[in-house]
Every structure is written in structure tokens, then in C-alpha cells.
Amino acid sequence: MLLVLYIAGNYQNFQTESQQLILSTLSFSSIVLLIFSILIFGETIIRLITKGEKLKSVAVLLTMIFNILFSIFCMSFSNIVYYLSEGF
């Protein structure tokens, strides 16, 4: 949602400070998503080994892999755009 808000803000002429706040919030939420996705990924691996719930665990693993990749993309995007918006 923050990514969409940032893109919409470019077309609606948000102030620079507002866009930088959105980018900082996007970066922070991406870090939190990454941390929780890694923790759930580890917990699912442990559950897969101990309990043997294969189908449910594989679905959760695939979802967590997607979340990890998405959070890395959002974090990279927000940091790159933030540094570019500050200027060299």
C-alpha cells in the first residue's frame, strides 16, 4: 500500500518531505516483513521436520519465500528512491 501511495504521490505532487516519510515507512515495514518472514520460514522448517505436515508446510514455505523476495524488492526500491530524492 505504501508503494502505491508513493507512486500516486508523484502524480499528485506530494511535498518532498511527505514522499520521504512514505519511503522511510516503506523501508521500515519491509524490514519488519523480512524479519517475520524469516522467523516463520524457520518455524515452518522445524514443523516440517518434526510433525511431517508436508502439504500445508510447503504452501507456507512458498508464501514465505514470496514474502522475503517482495520485502527485499520493496526495501531496495525505497532506499534507492530515497537516496536519489535527496540528491548527490
mmCIF file with all atom_site columns, N, CA and C in Angstrom, residues 19-85:
data_model
loop_
_atom_site.group_PDB
_atom_site.id
_atom_site.type_symbol
_atom_site.label_atom_id
_atom_site.label_alt_id
_atom_site.label_comp_id
_atom_site.label_asym_id
_atom_site.label_entity_id
_atom_site.label_seq_id
_atom_site.pdbx_PDB_ins_code
_atom_site.Cartn_x
_atom_site.Cartn_y
_atom_site.Cartn_z
_atom_site.occupancy
_atom_site.B_iso_or_equiv
_atom_site.pdbx_formal_charge
_atom_site.auth_seq_id
_atom_site.auth_comp_id
_atom_site.auth_asym_id
_atom_site.auth_atom_id
_atom_site.pdbx_PDB_model_num
ATOM 1   N N  . GLN A 1 19 ? 6.862  12.523  0.701  1.00 0.00 ? 19 GLN A N  1
ATOM 2   C CA . GLN A 1 19 ? 7.309  11.351  -0.041 1.00 0.00 ? 19 GLN A CA 1
ATOM 3   C C  . GLN A 1 19 ? 8.470  10.656  0.668  1.00 0.00 ? 19 GLN A C  1
ATOM 4   N N  . GLN A 1 20 ? 9.361  11.425  1.272  1.00 0.00 ? 20 GLN A N  1
ATOM 5   C CA . GLN A 1 20 ? 10.454 10.798  2.009  1.00 0.00 ? 20 GLN A CA 1
ATOM 6   C C  . GLN A 1 20 ? 9.952  10.072  3.252  1.00 0.00 ? 20 GLN A C  1
ATOM 7   N N  . LEU A 1 21 ? 8.909  10.613  3.888  1.00 0.00 ? 21 LEU A N  1
ATOM 8   C CA . LEU A 1 21 ? 8.298  9.912   5.023  1.00 0.00 ? 21 LEU A CA 1
ATOM 9   C C  . LEU A 1 21 ? 7.665  8.602   4.573  1.00 0.00 ? 21 LEU A C  1
ATOM 10  N N  . ILE A 1 22 ? 6.987  8.626   3.438  1.00 0.00 ? 22 ILE A N  1
ATOM 11  C CA . ILE A 1 22 ? 6.391  7.402   2.897  1.00 0.00 ? 22 ILE A CA 1
ATOM 12  C C  . ILE A 1 22 ? 7.485  6.377   2.577  1.00 0.00 ? 22 ILE A C  1
ATOM 13  N N  . LEU A 1 23 ? 8.595  6.830   1.990  1.00 0.00 ? 23 LEU A N  1
ATOM 14  C CA . LEU A 1 23 ? 9.682  5.912   1.658  1.00 0.00 ? 23 LEU A CA 1
ATOM 15  C C  . LEU A 1 23 ? 10.341 5.346   2.912  1.00 0.00 ? 23 LEU A C  1
ATOM 16  N N  . SER A 1 24 ? 10.511 6.162   3.939  1.00 0.00 ? 24 SER A N  1
ATOM 17  C CA . SER A 1 24 ? 11.083 5.670   5.197  1.00 0.00 ? 24 SER A CA 1
ATOM 18  C C  . SER A 1 24 ? 10.171 4.640   5.848  1.00 0.00 ? 24 SER A C  1
ATOM 19  N N  . THR A 1 25 ? 8.872  4.908   5.822  1.00 0.00 ? 25 THR A N  1
ATOM 20  C CA . THR A 1 25 ? 7.908  3.961   6.379  1.00 0.00 ? 25 THR A CA 1
ATOM 21  C C  . THR A 1 25 ? 7.886  2.667   5.577  1.00 0.00 ? 25 THR A C  1
ATOM 22  N N  . LEU A 1 26 ? 7.984  2.780   4.257  1.00 0.00 ? 26 LEU A N  1
ATOM 23  C CA . LEU A 1 26 ? 8.041  1.589   3.403  1.00 0.00 ? 26 LEU A CA 1
ATOM 24  C C  . LEU A 1 26 ? 9.281  0.760   3.710  1.00 0.00 ? 26 LEU A C  1
ATOM 25  N N  . SER A 1 27 ? 10.401 1.413   3.897  1.00 0.00 ? 27 SER A N  1
ATOM 26  C CA . SER A 1 27 ? 11.628 0.692   4.223  1.00 0.00 ? 27 SER A CA 1
ATOM 27  C C  . SER A 1 27 ? 11.514 -0.013  5.576  1.00 0.00 ? 27 SER A C  1
ATOM 28  N N  . PHE A 1 28 ? 10.982 0.683   6.571  1.00 0.00 ? 28 PHE A N  1
ATOM 29  C CA . PHE A 1 28 ? 10.816 0.085   7.896  1.00 0.00 ? 28 PHE A CA 1
ATOM 30  C C  . PHE A 1 28 ? 9.861  -1.108  7.860  1.00 0.00 ? 28 PHE A C  1
ATOM 31  N N  . SER A 1 29 ? 8.723  -0.945  7.184  1.00 0.00 ? 29 SER A N  1
ATOM 32  C CA . SER A 1 29 ? 7.762  -2.051  7.126  1.00 0.00 ? 29 SER A CA 1
ATOM 33  C C  . SER A 1 29 ? 8.316  -3.231  6.332  1.00 0.00 ? 29 SER A C  1
ATOM 34  N N  . SER A 1 30 ? 9.172  -2.965  5.340  1.00 0.00 ? 30 SER A N  1
ATOM 35  C CA . SER A 1 30 ? 9.808  -4.052  4.591  1.00 0.00 ? 30 SER A CA 1
ATOM 36  C C  . SER A 1 30 ? 10.782 -4.821  5.469  1.00 0.00 ? 30 SER A C  1
ATOM 37  N N  . ILE A 1 31 ? 11.503 -4.110  6.333  1.00 0.00 ? 31 ILE A N  1
ATOM 38  C CA . ILE A 1 31 ? 12.425 -4.777  7.254  1.00 0.00 ? 31 ILE A CA 1
ATOM 39  C C  . ILE A 1 31 ? 11.655 -5.654  8.236  1.00 0.00 ? 31 ILE A C  1
ATOM 40  N N  . VAL A 1 32 ? 10.553 -5.141  8.765  1.00 0.00 ? 32 VAL A N  1
ATOM 41  C CA . VAL A 1 32 ? 9.727  -5.923  9.696  1.00 0.00 ? 32 VAL A CA 1
ATOM 42  C C  . VAL A 1 32 ? 9.153  -7.158  8.995  1.00 0.00 ? 32 VAL A C  1
ATOM 43  N N  . LEU A 1 33 ? 8.663  -6.970  7.752  1.00 0.00 ? 33 LEU A N  1
ATOM 44  C CA . LEU A 1 33 ? 8.137  -8.104  6.984  1.00 0.00 ? 33 LEU A CA 1
ATOM 45  C C  . LEU A 1 33 ? 9.228  -9.138  6.743  1.00 0.00 ? 33 LEU A C  1
ATOM 46  N N  . LEU A 1 34 ? 10.432 -8.693  6.437  1.00 0.00 ? 34 LEU A N  1
ATOM 47  C CA . LEU A 1 34 ? 11.546 -9.614  6.201  1.00 0.00 ? 34 LEU A CA 1
ATOM 48  C C  . LEU A 1 34 ? 11.871 -10.409 7.458  1.00 0.00 ? 34 LEU A C  1
ATOM 49  N N  . ILE A 1 35 ? 11.929 -9.737  8.603  1.00 0.00 ? 35 ILE A N  1
ATOM 50  C CA . ILE A 1 35 ? 12.254 -10.422 9.855  1.00 0.00 ? 35 ILE A CA 1
ATOM 51  C C  . ILE A 1 35 ? 11.194 -11.477 10.194 1.00 0.00 ? 35 ILE A C  1
ATOM 52  N N  . PHE A 1 36 ? 9.920  -11.097 10.127 1.00 0.00 ? 36 PHE A N  1
ATOM 53  C CA . PHE A 1 36 ? 8.863  -12.051 10.466 1.00 0.00 ? 36 PHE A CA 1
ATOM 54  C C  . PHE A 1 36 ? 8.779  -13.186 9.438  1.00 0.00 ? 36 PHE A C  1
ATOM 55  N N  . SER A 1 37 ? 9.039  -12.904 8.178  1.00 0.00 ? 37 SER A N  1
ATOM 56  C CA . SER A 1 37 ? 9.012  -13.959 7.165  1.00 0.00 ? 37 SER A CA 1
ATOM 57  C C  . SER A 1 37 ? 10.123 -14.972 7.397  1.00 0.00 ? 37 SER A C  1
ATOM 58  N N  . ILE A 1 38 ? 11.303 -14.487 7.767  1.00 0.00 ? 38 ILE A N  1
ATOM 59  C CA . ILE A 1 38 ? 12.414 -15.407 8.054  1.00 0.00 ? 38 ILE A CA 1
ATOM 60  C C  . ILE A 1 38 ? 12.101 -16.249 9.294  1.00 0.00 ? 38 ILE A C  1
ATOM 61  N N  . LEU A 1 39 ? 11.518 -15.625 10.316 1.00 0.00 ? 39 LEU A N  1
ATOM 62  C CA . LEU A 1 39 ? 11.157 -16.385 11.522 1.00 0.00 ? 39 LEU A CA 1
ATOM 63  C C  . LEU A 1 39 ? 10.105 -17.454 11.227 1.00 0.00 ? 39 LEU A C  1
ATOM 64  N N  . ILE A 1 40 ? 9.073  -17.096 10.469 1.00 0.00 ? 40 ILE A N  1
ATOM 65  C CA . ILE A 1 40 ? 8.031  -18.069 10.133 1.00 0.00 ? 40 ILE A CA 1
ATOM 66  C C  . ILE A 1 40 ? 8.593  -19.150 9.213  1.00 0.00 ? 40 ILE A C  1
ATOM 67  N N  . PHE A 1 41 ? 9.509  -18.779 8.308  1.00 0.00 ? 41 PHE A N  1
ATOM 68  C CA . PHE A 1 41 ? 10.158 -19.754 7.433  1.00 0.00 ? 41 PHE A CA 1
ATOM 69  C C  . PHE A 1 41 ? 10.903 -20.790 8.272  1.00 0.00 ? 41 PHE A C  1
ATOM 70  N N  . GLY A 1 42 ? 11.658 -20.327 9.273  1.00 0.00 ? 42 GLY A N  1
ATOM 71  C CA . GLY A 1 42 ? 12.377 -21.241 10.159 1.00 0.00 ? 42 GLY A CA 1
ATOM 72  C C  . GLY A 1 42 ? 11.450 -22.117 10.975 1.00 0.00 ? 42 GLY A C  1
ATOM 73  N N  . GLU A 1 43 ? 10.377 -21.520 11.481 1.00 0.00 ? 43 GLU A N  1
ATOM 74  C CA . GLU A 1 43 ? 9.403  -22.288 12.260 1.00 0.00 ? 43 GLU A CA 1
ATOM 75  C C  . GLU A 1 43 ? 8.730  -23.349 11.400 1.00 0.00 ? 43 GLU A C  1
ATOM 76  N N  . THR A 1 44 ? 8.468  -23.029 10.135 1.00 0.00 ? 44 THR A N  1
ATOM 77  C CA . THR A 1 44 ? 7.837  -23.989 9.234  1.00 0.00 ? 44 THR A CA 1
ATOM 78  C C  . THR A 1 44 ? 8.792  -25.131 8.897  1.00 0.00 ? 44 THR A C  1
ATOM 79  N N  . ILE A 1 45 ? 10.067 -24.829 8.737  1.00 0.00 ? 45 ILE A N  1
ATOM 80  C CA . ILE A 1 45 ? 11.067 -25.884 8.500  1.00 0.00 ? 45 ILE A CA 1
ATOM 81  C C  . ILE A 1 45 ? 11.106 -26.844 9.694  1.00 0.00 ? 45 ILE A C  1
ATOM 82  N N  . ILE A 1 46 ? 11.092 -26.277 10.902 1.00 0.00 ? 46 ILE A N  1
ATOM 83  C CA . ILE A 1 46 ? 11.100 -27.119 12.104 1.00 0.00 ? 46 ILE A CA 1
ATOM 84  C C  . ILE A 1 46 ? 9.838  -27.966 12.171 1.00 0.00 ? 46 ILE A C  1
ATOM 85  N N  . ARG A 1 47 ? 8.674  -27.378 11.851 1.00 0.00 ? 47 ARG A N  1
ATOM 86  C CA . ARG A 1 47 ? 7.419  -28.127 11.853 1.00 0.00 ? 47 ARG A CA 1
ATOM 87  C C  . ARG A 1 47 ? 7.439  -29.229 10.800 1.00 0.00 ? 47 ARG A C  1
ATOM 88  N N  . LEU A 1 48 ? 7.999  -28.941 9.635  1.00 0.00 ? 48 LEU A N  1
ATOM 89  C CA . LEU A 1 48 ? 8.078  -29.934 8.572  1.00 0.00 ? 48 LEU A CA 1
ATOM 90  C C  . LEU A 1 48 ? 8.929  -31.125 8.997  1.00 0.00 ? 48 LEU A C  1
ATOM 91  N N  . ILE A 1 49 ? 10.014 -30.853 9.699  1.00 0.00 ? 49 ILE A N  1
ATOM 92  C CA . ILE A 1 49 ? 10.903 -31.934 10.145 1.00 0.00 ? 49 ILE A CA 1
ATOM 93  C C  . ILE A 1 49 ? 10.274 -32.729 11.284 1.00 0.00 ? 49 ILE A C  1
ATOM 94  N N  . THR A 1 50 ? 9.664  -32.043 12.243 1.00 0.00 ? 50 THR A N  1
ATOM 95  C CA . THR A 1 50 ? 9.170  -32.744 13.430 1.00 0.00 ? 50 THR A CA 1
ATOM 96  C C  . THR A 1 50 ? 7.795  -33.385 13.247 1.00 0.00 ? 50 THR A C  1
ATOM 97  N N  . LYS A 1 51 ? 6.860  -32.667 12.640 1.00 0.00 ? 51 LYS A N  1
ATOM 98  C CA . LYS A 1 51 ? 5.497  -33.193 12.547 1.00 0.00 ? 51 LYS A CA 1
ATOM 99  C C  . LYS A 1 51 ? 5.189  -33.829 11.207 1.00 0.00 ? 51 LYS A C  1
ATOM 100 N N  . GLY A 1 52 ? 5.875  -33.460 10.174 1.00 0.00 ? 52 GLY A N  1
ATOM 101 C CA . GLY A 1 52 ? 5.666  -34.075 8.882  1.00 0.00 ? 52 GLY A CA 1
ATOM 102 C C  . GLY A 1 52 ? 4.441  -33.595 8.126  1.00 0.00 ? 52 GLY A C  1
ATOM 103 N N  . GLU A 1 53 ? 3.938  -32.416 8.434  1.00 0.00 ? 53 GLU A N  1
ATOM 104 C CA . GLU A 1 53 ? 2.810  -31.857 7.691  1.00 0.00 ? 53 GLU A CA 1
ATOM 105 C C  . GLU A 1 53 ? 3.330  -31.292 6.375  1.00 0.00 ? 53 GLU A C  1
ATOM 106 N N  . LYS A 1 54 ? 3.379  -32.116 5.375  1.00 0.00 ? 54 LYS A N  1
ATOM 107 C CA . LYS A 1 54 ? 4.061  -31.748 4.152  1.00 0.00 ? 54 LYS A CA 1
ATOM 108 C C  . LYS A 1 54 ? 3.307  -30.729 3.297  1.00 0.00 ? 54 LYS A C  1
ATOM 109 N N  . LEU A 1 55 ? 2.060  -30.965 2.979  1.00 0.00 ? 55 LEU A N  1
ATOM 110 C CA . LEU A 1 55 ? 1.337  -30.096 2.051  1.00 0.00 ? 55 LEU A CA 1
ATOM 111 C C  . LEU A 1 55 ? 1.150  -28.694 2.610  1.00 0.00 ? 55 LEU A C  1
ATOM 112 N N  . LYS A 1 56 ? 0.702  -28.610 3.841  1.00 0.00 ? 56 LYS A N  1
ATOM 113 C CA . LYS A 1 56 ? 0.490  -27.313 4.465  1.00 0.00 ? 56 LYS A CA 1
ATOM 114 C C  . LYS A 1 56 ? 1.820  -26.576 4.645  1.00 0.00 ? 56 LYS A C  1
ATOM 115 N N  . SER A 1 57 ? 2.853  -27.292 5.047  1.00 0.00 ? 57 SER A N  1
ATOM 116 C CA . SER A 1 57 ? 4.157  -26.673 5.268  1.00 0.00 ? 57 SER A CA 1
ATOM 117 C C  . SER A 1 57 ? 4.780  -26.172 3.972  1.00 0.00 ? 57 SER A C  1
ATOM 118 N N  . VAL A 1 58 ? 4.628  -26.918 2.907  1.00 0.00 ? 58 VAL A N  1
ATOM 119 C CA . VAL A 1 58 ? 5.178  -26.483 1.626  1.00 0.00 ? 58 VAL A CA 1
ATOM 120 C C  . VAL A 1 58 ? 4.475  -25.223 1.141  1.00 0.00 ? 58 VAL A C  1
ATOM 121 N N  . ALA A 1 59 ? 3.166  -25.139 1.334  1.00 0.00 ? 59 ALA A N  1
ATOM 122 C CA . ALA A 1 59 ? 2.423  -23.934 0.941  1.00 0.00 ? 59 ALA A CA 1
ATOM 123 C C  . ALA A 1 59 ? 2.889  -22.724 1.748  1.00 0.00 ? 59 ALA A C  1
ATOM 124 N N  . VAL A 1 60 ? 3.110  -22.916 3.035  1.00 0.00 ? 60 VAL A N  1
ATOM 125 C CA . VAL A 1 60 ? 3.589  -21.821 3.876  1.00 0.00 ? 60 VAL A CA 1
ATOM 126 C C  . VAL A 1 60 ? 5.010  -21.440 3.478  1.00 0.00 ? 60 VAL A C  1
ATOM 127 N N  . LEU A 1 61 ? 5.854  -22.412 3.163  1.00 0.00 ? 61 LEU A N  1
ATOM 128 C CA . LEU A 1 61 ? 7.226  -22.121 2.734  1.00 0.00 ? 61 LEU A CA 1
ATOM 129 C C  . LEU A 1 61 ? 7.246  -21.297 1.451  1.00 0.00 ? 61 LEU A C  1
ATOM 130 N N  . LEU A 1 62 ? 6.417  -21.662 0.497  1.00 0.00 ? 62 LEU A N  1
ATOM 131 C CA . LEU A 1 62 ? 6.359  -20.903 -0.754 1.00 0.00 ? 62 LEU A CA 1
ATOM 132 C C  . LEU A 1 62 ? 5.864  -19.474 -0.514 1.00 0.00 ? 62 LEU A C  1
ATOM 133 N N  . THR A 1 63 ? 4.884  -19.331 0.364  1.00 0.00 ? 63 THR A N  1
ATOM 134 C CA . THR A 1 63 ? 4.385  -18.000 0.694  1.00 0.00 ? 63 THR A CA 1
ATOM 135 C C  . THR A 1 63 ? 5.462  -17.163 1.382  1.00 0.00 ? 63 THR A C  1
ATOM 136 N N  . MET A 1 64 ? 6.219  -17.755 2.265  1.00 0.00 ? 64 MET A N  1
ATOM 137 C CA . MET A 1 64 ? 7.274  -17.019 2.963  1.00 0.00 ? 64 MET A CA 1
ATOM 138 C C  . MET A 1 64 ? 8.418  -16.654 2.015  1.00 0.00 ? 64 MET A C  1
ATOM 139 N N  . ILE A 1 65 ? 8.725  -17.518 1.069  1.00 0.00 ? 65 ILE A N  1
ATOM 140 C CA . ILE A 1 65 ? 9.746  -17.180 0.072  1.00 0.00 ? 65 ILE A CA 1
ATOM 141 C C  . ILE A 1 65 ? 9.288  -15.984 -0.751 1.00 0.00 ? 65 ILE A C  1
ATOM 142 N N  . PHE A 1 66 ? 8.018  -15.980 -1.149 1.00 0.00 ? 66 PHE A N  1
ATOM 143 C CA . PHE A 1 66 ? 7.482  -14.832 -1.875 1.00 0.00 ? 66 PHE A CA 1
ATOM 144 C C  . PHE A 1 66 ? 7.549  -13.571 -1.014 1.00 0.00 ? 66 PHE A C  1
ATOM 145 N N  . ASN A 1 67 ? 7.179  -13.666 0.263  1.00 0.00 ? 67 ASN A N  1
ATOM 146 C CA . ASN A 1 67 ? 7.231  -12.506 1.157  1.00 0.00 ? 67 ASN A CA 1
ATOM 147 C C  . ASN A 1 67 ? 8.646  -11.988 1.340  1.00 0.00 ? 67 ASN A C  1
ATOM 148 N N  . ILE A 1 68 ? 9.609  -12.886 1.450  1.00 0.00 ? 68 ILE A N  1
ATOM 149 C CA . ILE A 1 68 ? 11.002 -12.476 1.600  1.00 0.00 ? 68 ILE A CA 1
ATOM 150 C C  . ILE A 1 68 ? 11.473 -11.734 0.353  1.00 0.00 ? 68 ILE A C  1
ATOM 151 N N  . LEU A 1 69 ? 11.173 -12.276 -0.820 1.00 0.00 ? 69 LEU A N  1
ATOM 152 C CA . LEU A 1 69 ? 11.581 -11.613 -2.059 1.00 0.00 ? 69 LEU A CA 1
ATOM 153 C C  . LEU A 1 69 ? 10.878 -10.276 -2.238 1.00 0.00 ? 69 LEU A C  1
ATOM 154 N N  . PHE A 1 70 ? 9.590  -10.207 -1.906 1.00 0.00 ? 70 PHE A N  1
ATOM 155 C CA . PHE A 1 70 ? 8.842  -8.960  -2.021 1.00 0.00 ? 70 PHE A CA 1
ATOM 156 C C  . PHE A 1 70 ? 9.376  -7.905  -1.063 1.00 0.00 ? 70 PHE A C  1
ATOM 157 N N  . SER A 1 71 ? 9.710  -8.303  0.159  1.00 0.00 ? 71 SER A N  1
ATOM 158 C CA . SER A 1 71 ? 10.229 -7.333  1.122  1.00 0.00 ? 71 SER A CA 1
ATOM 159 C C  . SER A 1 71 ? 11.606 -6.825  0.709  1.00 0.00 ? 71 SER A C  1
ATOM 160 N N  . ILE A 1 72 ? 12.436 -7.685  0.133  1.00 0.00 ? 72 ILE A N  1
ATOM 161 C CA . ILE A 1 72 ? 13.745 -7.242  -0.353 1.00 0.00 ? 72 ILE A CA 1
ATOM 162 C C  . ILE A 1 72 ? 13.574 -6.266  -1.508 1.00 0.00 ? 72 ILE A C  1
ATOM 163 N N  . PHE A 1 73 ? 12.613 -6.542  -2.404 1.00 0.00 ? 73 PHE A N  1
ATOM 164 C CA . PHE A 1 73 ? 12.343 -5.626  -3.511 1.00 0.00 ? 73 PHE A CA 1
ATOM 165 C C  . PHE A 1 73 ? 11.872 -4.269  -3.001 1.00 0.00 ? 73 PHE A C  1
ATOM 166 N N  . CYS A 1 74 ? 10.905 -4.267  -2.084 1.00 0.00 ? 74 CYS A N  1
ATOM 167 C CA . CYS A 1 74 ? 10.381 -3.006  -1.560 1.00 0.00 ? 74 CYS A CA 1
ATOM 168 C C  . CYS A 1 74 ? 11.446 -2.229  -0.792 1.00 0.00 ? 74 CYS A C  1
ATOM 169 N N  . MET A 1 75 ? 12.255 -2.937  -0.012 1.00 0.00 ? 75 MET A N  1
ATOM 170 C CA . MET A 1 75 ? 13.312 -2.278  0.740  1.00 0.00 ? 75 MET A CA 1
ATOM 171 C C  . MET A 1 75 ? 14.340 -1.655  -0.199 1.00 0.00 ? 75 MET A C  1
ATOM 172 N N  . SER A 1 76 ? 14.727 -2.385  -1.229 1.00 0.00 ? 76 SER A N  1
ATOM 173 C CA . SER A 1 76 ? 15.692 -1.862  -2.204 1.00 0.00 ? 76 SER A CA 1
ATOM 174 C C  . SER A 1 76 ? 15.105 -0.673  -2.957 1.00 0.00 ? 76 SER A C  1
ATOM 175 N N  . PHE A 1 77 ? 13.871 -0.797  -3.397 1.00 0.00 ? 77 PHE A N  1
ATOM 176 C CA . PHE A 1 77 ? 13.211 0.288   -4.122 1.00 0.00 ? 77 PHE A CA 1
ATOM 177 C C  . PHE A 1 77 ? 13.136 1.552   -3.280 1.00 0.00 ? 77 PHE A C  1
ATOM 178 N N  . SER A 1 78 ? 12.685 1.408   -2.037 1.00 0.00 ? 78 SER A N  1
ATOM 179 C CA . SER A 1 78 ? 12.516 2.591   -1.195 1.00 0.00 ? 78 SER A CA 1
ATOM 180 C C  . SER A 1 78 ? 13.854 3.246   -0.866 1.00 0.00 ? 78 SER A C  1
ATOM 181 N N  . ASN A 1 79 ? 14.880 2.452   -0.603 1.00 0.00 ? 79 ASN A N  1
ATOM 182 C CA . ASN A 1 79 ? 16.187 3.029   -0.294 1.00 0.00 ? 79 ASN A CA 1
ATOM 183 C C  . ASN A 1 79 ? 16.804 3.725   -1.504 1.00 0.00 ? 79 ASN A C  1
ATOM 184 N N  . ILE A 1 80 ? 16.697 3.118   -2.662 1.00 0.00 ? 80 ILE A N  1
ATOM 185 C CA . ILE A 1 80 ? 17.261 3.724   -3.871 1.00 0.00 ? 80 ILE A CA 1
ATOM 186 C C  . ILE A 1 80 ? 16.548 5.033   -4.192 1.00 0.00 ? 80 ILE A C  1
ATOM 187 N N  . VAL A 1 81 ? 15.224 5.024   -4.160 1.00 0.00 ? 81 VAL A N  1
ATOM 188 C CA . VAL A 1 81 ? 14.469 6.238   -4.473 1.00 0.00 ? 81 VAL A CA 1
ATOM 189 C C  . VAL A 1 81 ? 14.699 7.305   -3.408 1.00 0.00 ? 81 VAL A C  1
ATOM 190 N N  . TYR A 1 82 ? 14.821 6.919   -2.144 1.00 0.00 ? 82 TYR A N  1
ATOM 191 C CA . TYR A 1 82 ? 15.067 7.885   -1.087 1.00 0.00 ? 82 TYR A CA 1
ATOM 192 C C  . TYR A 1 82 ? 16.408 8.584   -1.287 1.00 0.00 ? 82 TYR A C  1
ATOM 193 N N  . TYR A 1 83 ? 17.443 7.812   -1.579 1.00 0.00 ? 83 TYR A N  1
ATOM 194 C CA . TYR A 1 83 ? 18.759 8.420   -1.788 1.00 0.00 ? 83 TYR A CA 1
ATOM 195 C C  . TYR A 1 83 ? 18.797 9.267   -3.047 1.00 0.00 ? 83 TYR A C  1
ATOM 196 N N  . LEU A 1 84 ? 18.073 8.859   -4.077 1.00 0.00 ? 84 LEU A N  1
ATOM 197 C CA . LEU A 1 84 ? 18.015 9.670   -5.286 1.00 0.00 ? 84 LEU A CA 1
ATOM 198 C C  . LEU A 1 84 ? 17.233 10.964  -5.062 1.00 0.00 ? 84 LEU A C  1
ATOM 199 N N  . SER A 1 85 ? 16.227 10.915  -4.199 1.00 0.00 ? 85 SER A N  1
ATOM 200 C CA . SER A 1 85 ? 15.435 12.120  -3.949 1.00 0.00 ? 85 SER A CA 1
ATOM 201 C C  . SER A 1 85 ? 16.186 13.148  -3.109 1.00 0.00 ? 85 SER A C  1
#
